[in-house]
PDB file of C-alpha atoms in Angstrom:
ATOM      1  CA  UNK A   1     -29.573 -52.194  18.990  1.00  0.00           C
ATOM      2  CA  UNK A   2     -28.900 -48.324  19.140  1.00  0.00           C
ATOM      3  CA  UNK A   3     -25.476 -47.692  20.874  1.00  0.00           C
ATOM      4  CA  UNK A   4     -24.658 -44.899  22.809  1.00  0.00           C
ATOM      5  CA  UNK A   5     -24.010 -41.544  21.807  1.00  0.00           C
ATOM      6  CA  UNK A   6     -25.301 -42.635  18.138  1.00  0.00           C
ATOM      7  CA  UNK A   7     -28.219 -39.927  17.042  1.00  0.00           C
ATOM      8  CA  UNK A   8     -30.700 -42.531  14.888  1.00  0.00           C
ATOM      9  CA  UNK A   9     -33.807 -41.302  12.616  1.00  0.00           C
ATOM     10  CA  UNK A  10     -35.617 -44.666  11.688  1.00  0.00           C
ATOM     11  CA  UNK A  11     -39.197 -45.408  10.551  1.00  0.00           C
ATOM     12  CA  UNK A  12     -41.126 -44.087   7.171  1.00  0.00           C
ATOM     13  CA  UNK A  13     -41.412 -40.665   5.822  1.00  0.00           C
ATOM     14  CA  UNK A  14     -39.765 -37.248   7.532  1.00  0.00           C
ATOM     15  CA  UNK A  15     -38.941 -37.869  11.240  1.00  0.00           C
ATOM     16  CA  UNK A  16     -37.674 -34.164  12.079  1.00  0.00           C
ATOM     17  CA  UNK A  17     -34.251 -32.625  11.755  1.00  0.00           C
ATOM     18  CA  UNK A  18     -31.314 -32.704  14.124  1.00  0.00           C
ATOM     19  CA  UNK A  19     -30.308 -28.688  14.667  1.00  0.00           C
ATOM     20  CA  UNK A  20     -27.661 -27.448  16.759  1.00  0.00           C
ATOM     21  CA  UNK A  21     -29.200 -24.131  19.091  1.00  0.00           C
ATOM     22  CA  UNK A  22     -25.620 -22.638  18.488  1.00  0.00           C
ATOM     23  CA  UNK A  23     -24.941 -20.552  15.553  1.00  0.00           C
ATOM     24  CA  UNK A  24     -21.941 -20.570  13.346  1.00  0.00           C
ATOM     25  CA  UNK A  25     -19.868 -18.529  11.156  1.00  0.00           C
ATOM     26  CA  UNK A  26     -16.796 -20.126   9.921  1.00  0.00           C
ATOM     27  CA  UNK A  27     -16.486 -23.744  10.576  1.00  0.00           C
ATOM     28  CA  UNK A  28     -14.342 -26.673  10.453  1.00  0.00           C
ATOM     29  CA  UNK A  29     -17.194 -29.638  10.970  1.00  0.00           C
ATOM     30  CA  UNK A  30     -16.265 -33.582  11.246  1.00  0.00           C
ATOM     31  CA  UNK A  31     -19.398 -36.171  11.286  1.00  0.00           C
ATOM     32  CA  UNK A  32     -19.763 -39.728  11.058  1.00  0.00           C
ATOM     33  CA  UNK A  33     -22.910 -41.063   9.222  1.00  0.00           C
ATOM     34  CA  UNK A  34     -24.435 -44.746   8.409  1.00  0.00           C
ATOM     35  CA  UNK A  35     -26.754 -44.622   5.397  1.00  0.00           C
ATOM     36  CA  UNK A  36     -28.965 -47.735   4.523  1.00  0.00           C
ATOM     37  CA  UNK A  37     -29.897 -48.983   0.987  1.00  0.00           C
ATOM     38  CA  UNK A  38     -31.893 -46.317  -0.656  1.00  0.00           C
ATOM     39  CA  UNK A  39     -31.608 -43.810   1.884  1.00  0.00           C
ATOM     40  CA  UNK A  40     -30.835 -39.905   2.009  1.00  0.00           C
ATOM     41  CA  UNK A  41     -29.943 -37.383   3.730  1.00  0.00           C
ATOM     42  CA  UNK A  42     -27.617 -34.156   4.158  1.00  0.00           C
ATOM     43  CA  UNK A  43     -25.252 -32.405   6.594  1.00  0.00           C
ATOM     44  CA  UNK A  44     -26.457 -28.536   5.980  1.00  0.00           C
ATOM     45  CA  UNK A  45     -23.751 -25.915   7.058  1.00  0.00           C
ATOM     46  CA  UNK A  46     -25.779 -23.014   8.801  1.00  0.00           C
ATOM     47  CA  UNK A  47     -29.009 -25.004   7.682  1.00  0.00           C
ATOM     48  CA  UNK A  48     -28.268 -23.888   4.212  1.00  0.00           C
ATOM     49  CA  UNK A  49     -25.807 -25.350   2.133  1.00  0.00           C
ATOM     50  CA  UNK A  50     -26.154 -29.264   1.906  1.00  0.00           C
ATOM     51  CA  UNK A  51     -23.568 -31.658   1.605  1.00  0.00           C
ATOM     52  CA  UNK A  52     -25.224 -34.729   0.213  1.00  0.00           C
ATOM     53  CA  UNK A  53     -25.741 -38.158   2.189  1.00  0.00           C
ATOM     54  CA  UNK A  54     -26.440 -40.644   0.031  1.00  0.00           C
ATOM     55  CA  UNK A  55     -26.198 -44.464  -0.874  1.00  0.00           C
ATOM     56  CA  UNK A  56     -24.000 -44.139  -3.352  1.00  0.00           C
ATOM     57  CA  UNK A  57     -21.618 -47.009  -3.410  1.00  0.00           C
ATOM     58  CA  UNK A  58     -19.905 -48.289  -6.823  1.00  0.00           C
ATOM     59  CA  UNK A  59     -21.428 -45.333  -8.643  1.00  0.00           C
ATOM     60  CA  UNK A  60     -18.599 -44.660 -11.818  1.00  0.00           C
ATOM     61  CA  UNK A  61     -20.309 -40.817 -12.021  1.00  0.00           C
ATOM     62  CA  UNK A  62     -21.387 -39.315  -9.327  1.00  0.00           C
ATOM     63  CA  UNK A  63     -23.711 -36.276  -9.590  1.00  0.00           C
ATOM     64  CA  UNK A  64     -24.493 -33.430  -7.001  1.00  0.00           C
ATOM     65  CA  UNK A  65     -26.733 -35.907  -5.491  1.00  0.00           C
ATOM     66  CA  UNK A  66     -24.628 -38.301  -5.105  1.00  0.00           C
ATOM     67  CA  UNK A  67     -22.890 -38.167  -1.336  1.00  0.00           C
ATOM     68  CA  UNK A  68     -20.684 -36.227  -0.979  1.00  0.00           C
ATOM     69  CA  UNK A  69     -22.007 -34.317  -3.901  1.00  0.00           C
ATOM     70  CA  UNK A  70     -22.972 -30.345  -2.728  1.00  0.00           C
ATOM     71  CA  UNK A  71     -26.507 -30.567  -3.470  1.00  0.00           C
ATOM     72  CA  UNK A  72     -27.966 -27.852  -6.629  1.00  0.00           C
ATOM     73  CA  UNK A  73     -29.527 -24.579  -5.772  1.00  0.00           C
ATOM     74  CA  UNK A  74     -33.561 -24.483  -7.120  1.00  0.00           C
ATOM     75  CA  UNK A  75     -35.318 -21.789  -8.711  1.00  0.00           C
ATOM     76  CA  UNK A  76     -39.242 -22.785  -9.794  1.00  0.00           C
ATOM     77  CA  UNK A  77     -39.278 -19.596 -12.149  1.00  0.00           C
ATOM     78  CA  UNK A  78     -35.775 -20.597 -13.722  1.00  0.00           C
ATOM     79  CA  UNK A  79     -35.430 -23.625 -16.901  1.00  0.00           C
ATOM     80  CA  UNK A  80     -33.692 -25.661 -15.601  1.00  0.00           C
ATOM     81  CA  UNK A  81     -34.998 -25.029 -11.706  1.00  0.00           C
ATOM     82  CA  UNK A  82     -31.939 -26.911 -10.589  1.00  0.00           C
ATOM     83  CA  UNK A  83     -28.478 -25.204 -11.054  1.00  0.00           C
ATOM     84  CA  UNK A  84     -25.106 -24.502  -9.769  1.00  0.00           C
ATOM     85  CA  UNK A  85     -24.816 -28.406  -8.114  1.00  0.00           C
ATOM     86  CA  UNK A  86     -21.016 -29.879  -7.554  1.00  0.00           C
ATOM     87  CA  UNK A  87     -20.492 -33.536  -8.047  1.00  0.00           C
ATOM     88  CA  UNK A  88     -17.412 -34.954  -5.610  1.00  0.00           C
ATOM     89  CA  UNK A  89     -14.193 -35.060  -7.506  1.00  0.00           C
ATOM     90  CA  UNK A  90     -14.276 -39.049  -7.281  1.00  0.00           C
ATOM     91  CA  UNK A  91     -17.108 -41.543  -5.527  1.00  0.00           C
ATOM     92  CA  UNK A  92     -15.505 -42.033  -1.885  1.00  0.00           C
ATOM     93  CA  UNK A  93     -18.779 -43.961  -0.707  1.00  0.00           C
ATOM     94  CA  UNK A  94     -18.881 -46.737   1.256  1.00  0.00           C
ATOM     95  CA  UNK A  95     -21.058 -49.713   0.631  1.00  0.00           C
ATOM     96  CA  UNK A  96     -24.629 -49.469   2.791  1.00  0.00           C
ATOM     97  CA  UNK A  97     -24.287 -49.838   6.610  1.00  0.00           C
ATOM     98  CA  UNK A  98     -20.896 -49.237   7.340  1.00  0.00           C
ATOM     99  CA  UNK A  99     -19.988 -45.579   9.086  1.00  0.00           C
ATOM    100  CA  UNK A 100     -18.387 -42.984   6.926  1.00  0.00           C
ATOM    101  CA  UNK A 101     -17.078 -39.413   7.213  1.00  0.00           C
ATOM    102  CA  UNK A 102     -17.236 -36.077   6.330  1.00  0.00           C
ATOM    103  CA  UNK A 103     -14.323 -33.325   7.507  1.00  0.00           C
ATOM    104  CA  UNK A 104     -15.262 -30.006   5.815  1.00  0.00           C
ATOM    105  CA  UNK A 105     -14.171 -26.737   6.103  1.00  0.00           C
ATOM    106  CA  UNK A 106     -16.674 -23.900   5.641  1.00  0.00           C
ATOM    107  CA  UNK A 107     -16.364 -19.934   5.063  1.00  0.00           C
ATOM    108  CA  UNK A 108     -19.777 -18.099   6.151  1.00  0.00           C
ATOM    109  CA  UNK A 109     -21.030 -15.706   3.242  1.00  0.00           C
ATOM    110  CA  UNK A 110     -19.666 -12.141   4.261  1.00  0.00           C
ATOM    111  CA  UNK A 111     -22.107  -8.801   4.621  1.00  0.00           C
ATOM    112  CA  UNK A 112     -21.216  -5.190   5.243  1.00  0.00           C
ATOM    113  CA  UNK A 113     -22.449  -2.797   7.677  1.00  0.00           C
ATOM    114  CA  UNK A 114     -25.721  -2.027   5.746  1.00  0.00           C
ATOM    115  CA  UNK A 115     -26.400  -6.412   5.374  1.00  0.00           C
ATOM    116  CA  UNK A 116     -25.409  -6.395   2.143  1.00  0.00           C
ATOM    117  CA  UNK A 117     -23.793  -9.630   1.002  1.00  0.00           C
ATOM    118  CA  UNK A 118     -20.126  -8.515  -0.240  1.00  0.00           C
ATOM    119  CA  UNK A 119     -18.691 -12.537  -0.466  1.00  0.00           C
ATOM    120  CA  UNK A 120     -20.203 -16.039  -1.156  1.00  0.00           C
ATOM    121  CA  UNK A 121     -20.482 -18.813   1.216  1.00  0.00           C
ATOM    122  CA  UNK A 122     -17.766 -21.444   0.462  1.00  0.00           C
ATOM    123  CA  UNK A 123     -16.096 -24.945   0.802  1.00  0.00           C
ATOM    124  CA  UNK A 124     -12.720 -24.573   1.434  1.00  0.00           C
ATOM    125  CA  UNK A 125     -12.796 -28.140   1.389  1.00  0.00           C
ATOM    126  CA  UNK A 126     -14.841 -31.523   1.830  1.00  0.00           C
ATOM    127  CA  UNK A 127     -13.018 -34.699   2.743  1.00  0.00           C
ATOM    128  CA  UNK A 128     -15.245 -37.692   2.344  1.00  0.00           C
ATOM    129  CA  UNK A 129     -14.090 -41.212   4.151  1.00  0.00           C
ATOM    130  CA  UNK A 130     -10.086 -39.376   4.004  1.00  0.00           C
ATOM    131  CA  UNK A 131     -10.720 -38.062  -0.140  1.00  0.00           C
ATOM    132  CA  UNK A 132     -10.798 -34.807  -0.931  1.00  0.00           C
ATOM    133  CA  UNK A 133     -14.193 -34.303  -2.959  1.00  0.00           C
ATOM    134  CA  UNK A 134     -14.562 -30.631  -3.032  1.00  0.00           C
ATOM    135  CA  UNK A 135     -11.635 -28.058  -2.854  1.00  0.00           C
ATOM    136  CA  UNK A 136     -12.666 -23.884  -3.044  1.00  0.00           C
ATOM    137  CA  UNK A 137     -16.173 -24.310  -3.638  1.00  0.00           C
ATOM    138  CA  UNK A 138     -17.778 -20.968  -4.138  1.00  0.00           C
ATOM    139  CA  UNK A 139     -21.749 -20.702  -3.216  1.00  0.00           C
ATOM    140  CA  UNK A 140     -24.325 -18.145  -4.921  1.00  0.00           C
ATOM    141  CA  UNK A 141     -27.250 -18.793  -2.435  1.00  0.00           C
ATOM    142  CA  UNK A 142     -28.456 -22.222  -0.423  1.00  0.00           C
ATOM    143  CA  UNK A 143     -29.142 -25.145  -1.446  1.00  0.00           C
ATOM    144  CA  UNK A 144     -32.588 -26.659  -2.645  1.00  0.00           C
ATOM    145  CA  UNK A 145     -33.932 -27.747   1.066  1.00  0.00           C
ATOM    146  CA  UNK A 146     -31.614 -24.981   2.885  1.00  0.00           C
ATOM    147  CA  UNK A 147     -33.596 -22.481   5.175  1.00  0.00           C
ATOM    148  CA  UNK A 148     -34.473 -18.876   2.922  1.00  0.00           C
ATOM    149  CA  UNK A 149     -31.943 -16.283   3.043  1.00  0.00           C
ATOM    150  CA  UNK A 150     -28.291 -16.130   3.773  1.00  0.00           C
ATOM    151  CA  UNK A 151     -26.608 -15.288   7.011  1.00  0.00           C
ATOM    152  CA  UNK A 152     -23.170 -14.426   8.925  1.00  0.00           C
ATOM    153  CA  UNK A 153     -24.386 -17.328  10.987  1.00  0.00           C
ATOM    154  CA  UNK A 154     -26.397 -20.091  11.171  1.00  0.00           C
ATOM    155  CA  UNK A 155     -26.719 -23.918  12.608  1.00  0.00           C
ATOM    156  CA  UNK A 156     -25.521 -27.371  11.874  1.00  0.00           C
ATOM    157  CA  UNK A 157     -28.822 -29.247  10.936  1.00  0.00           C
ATOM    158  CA  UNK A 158     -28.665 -33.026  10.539  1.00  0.00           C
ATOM    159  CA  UNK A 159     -31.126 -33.747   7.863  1.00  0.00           C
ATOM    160  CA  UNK A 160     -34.214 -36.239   8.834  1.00  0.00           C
ATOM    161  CA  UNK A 161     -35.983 -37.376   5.757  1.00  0.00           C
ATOM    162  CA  UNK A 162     -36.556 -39.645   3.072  1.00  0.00           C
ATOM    163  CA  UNK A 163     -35.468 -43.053   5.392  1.00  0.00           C
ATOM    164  CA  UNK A 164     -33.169 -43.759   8.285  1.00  0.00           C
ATOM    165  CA  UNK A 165     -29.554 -42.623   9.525  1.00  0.00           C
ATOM    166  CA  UNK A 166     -27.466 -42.713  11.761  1.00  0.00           C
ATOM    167  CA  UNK A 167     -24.531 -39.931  12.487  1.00  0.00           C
ATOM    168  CA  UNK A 168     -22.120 -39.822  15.408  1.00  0.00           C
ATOM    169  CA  UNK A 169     -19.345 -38.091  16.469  1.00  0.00           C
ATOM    170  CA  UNK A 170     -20.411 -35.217  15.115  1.00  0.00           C
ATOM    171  CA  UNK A 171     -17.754 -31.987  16.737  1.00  0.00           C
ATOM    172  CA  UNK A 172     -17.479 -28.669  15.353  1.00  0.00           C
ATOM    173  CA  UNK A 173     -15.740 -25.915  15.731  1.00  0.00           C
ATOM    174  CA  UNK A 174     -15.160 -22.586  15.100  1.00  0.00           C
ATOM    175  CA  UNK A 175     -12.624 -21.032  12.469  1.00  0.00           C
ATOM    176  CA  UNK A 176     -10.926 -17.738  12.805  1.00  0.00           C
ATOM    177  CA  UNK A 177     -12.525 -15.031  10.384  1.00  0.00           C
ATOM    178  CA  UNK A 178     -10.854 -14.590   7.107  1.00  0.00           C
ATOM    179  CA  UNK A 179     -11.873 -11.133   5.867  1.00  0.00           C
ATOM    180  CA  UNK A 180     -12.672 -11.306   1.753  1.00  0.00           C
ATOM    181  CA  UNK A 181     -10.289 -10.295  -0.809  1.00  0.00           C
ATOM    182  CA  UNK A 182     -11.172  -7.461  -2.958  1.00  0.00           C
TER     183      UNK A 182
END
């Protein structure tokens, strides 16, 4: 049974993404997640840069898709097409079916007046189940799966695919501005 205020995607296949119709900059994002056997997902900051959701329980060395991990960019005309992924620190994962959480802090890619990008997007930092996995992580682009493009803002999407999960208590919220260091 499906308890209240618990956001479920069950069945086969892709069932649709969860996005928020608010836009973000600089975030500070805490969300609870259940992951089955064999299941996958990802929390995308501004729909673009993925922070894995995974069953990865017991694994000795995680990868970037591992959870937790922050899943690789993907270039089709690059060897290899997949680059520039960060495994978690340690494996924080919890054994299928029981809740877990992510609290991250995230710093929006920076553009001048003309739209020219002038910082990265980053993790300040990615605390899975109370562990810190990922500490000043810098981002060249999205993620494979992220929407095209960067932007000053963008939305929390909930990733629907590739089998069921559950998230809850999912709050964000906004970060004062830190200007980039030059």
């Amino acid at each position: 049974p499906e308890s209240p205020g618990v956001l479920v995607n069950h069945g086969e296949g892709h069932r649709g993404d969860l996005v928020s119709e608010i836009e973000f900059g600089d975030v500070e994002v805490h969300v609870e997640f259940m992951v089955p056997e064999r299941s996958t997902s990802g929390v995308y900051l501004q729909g673009r840069y993925e922070i894995q959701v995974l069953d990865s329980h017991g694994k000795e060395d995680p990868r970037h898709d591992d959870c937790g991990g922050i899943y690789q960019r993907w270039d089709d005309d690059r060897e290899p097409r997949g680059y520039e992924g960060h495994p978690p620190r340690v494996n924080a994962a919890r054994p299928p079916f029981q809740w877990q959480t992510y609290d991250i802090v995230f710093r929006a890619p920076r553009f001048d007046a003309d739209g020219n990008k002038i910082a990265n997007a980053r993790f300040e930092r990615v605390v899975h189940n109370g562990v810190l996995v990922h500490e000043d992580v810098e981002l060249t682009g999205q993620t494979r799966g992220g929407y095209p493009g960067e932007v000053a803002q963008g939305p929390l999407r909930l990733q629907g695919d590739h089998g069921p999960i559950a998230y809850r208590n999912v709050r964000i919220r906004r970060l004062p501005t830190q200007e980039p260091v030059e």
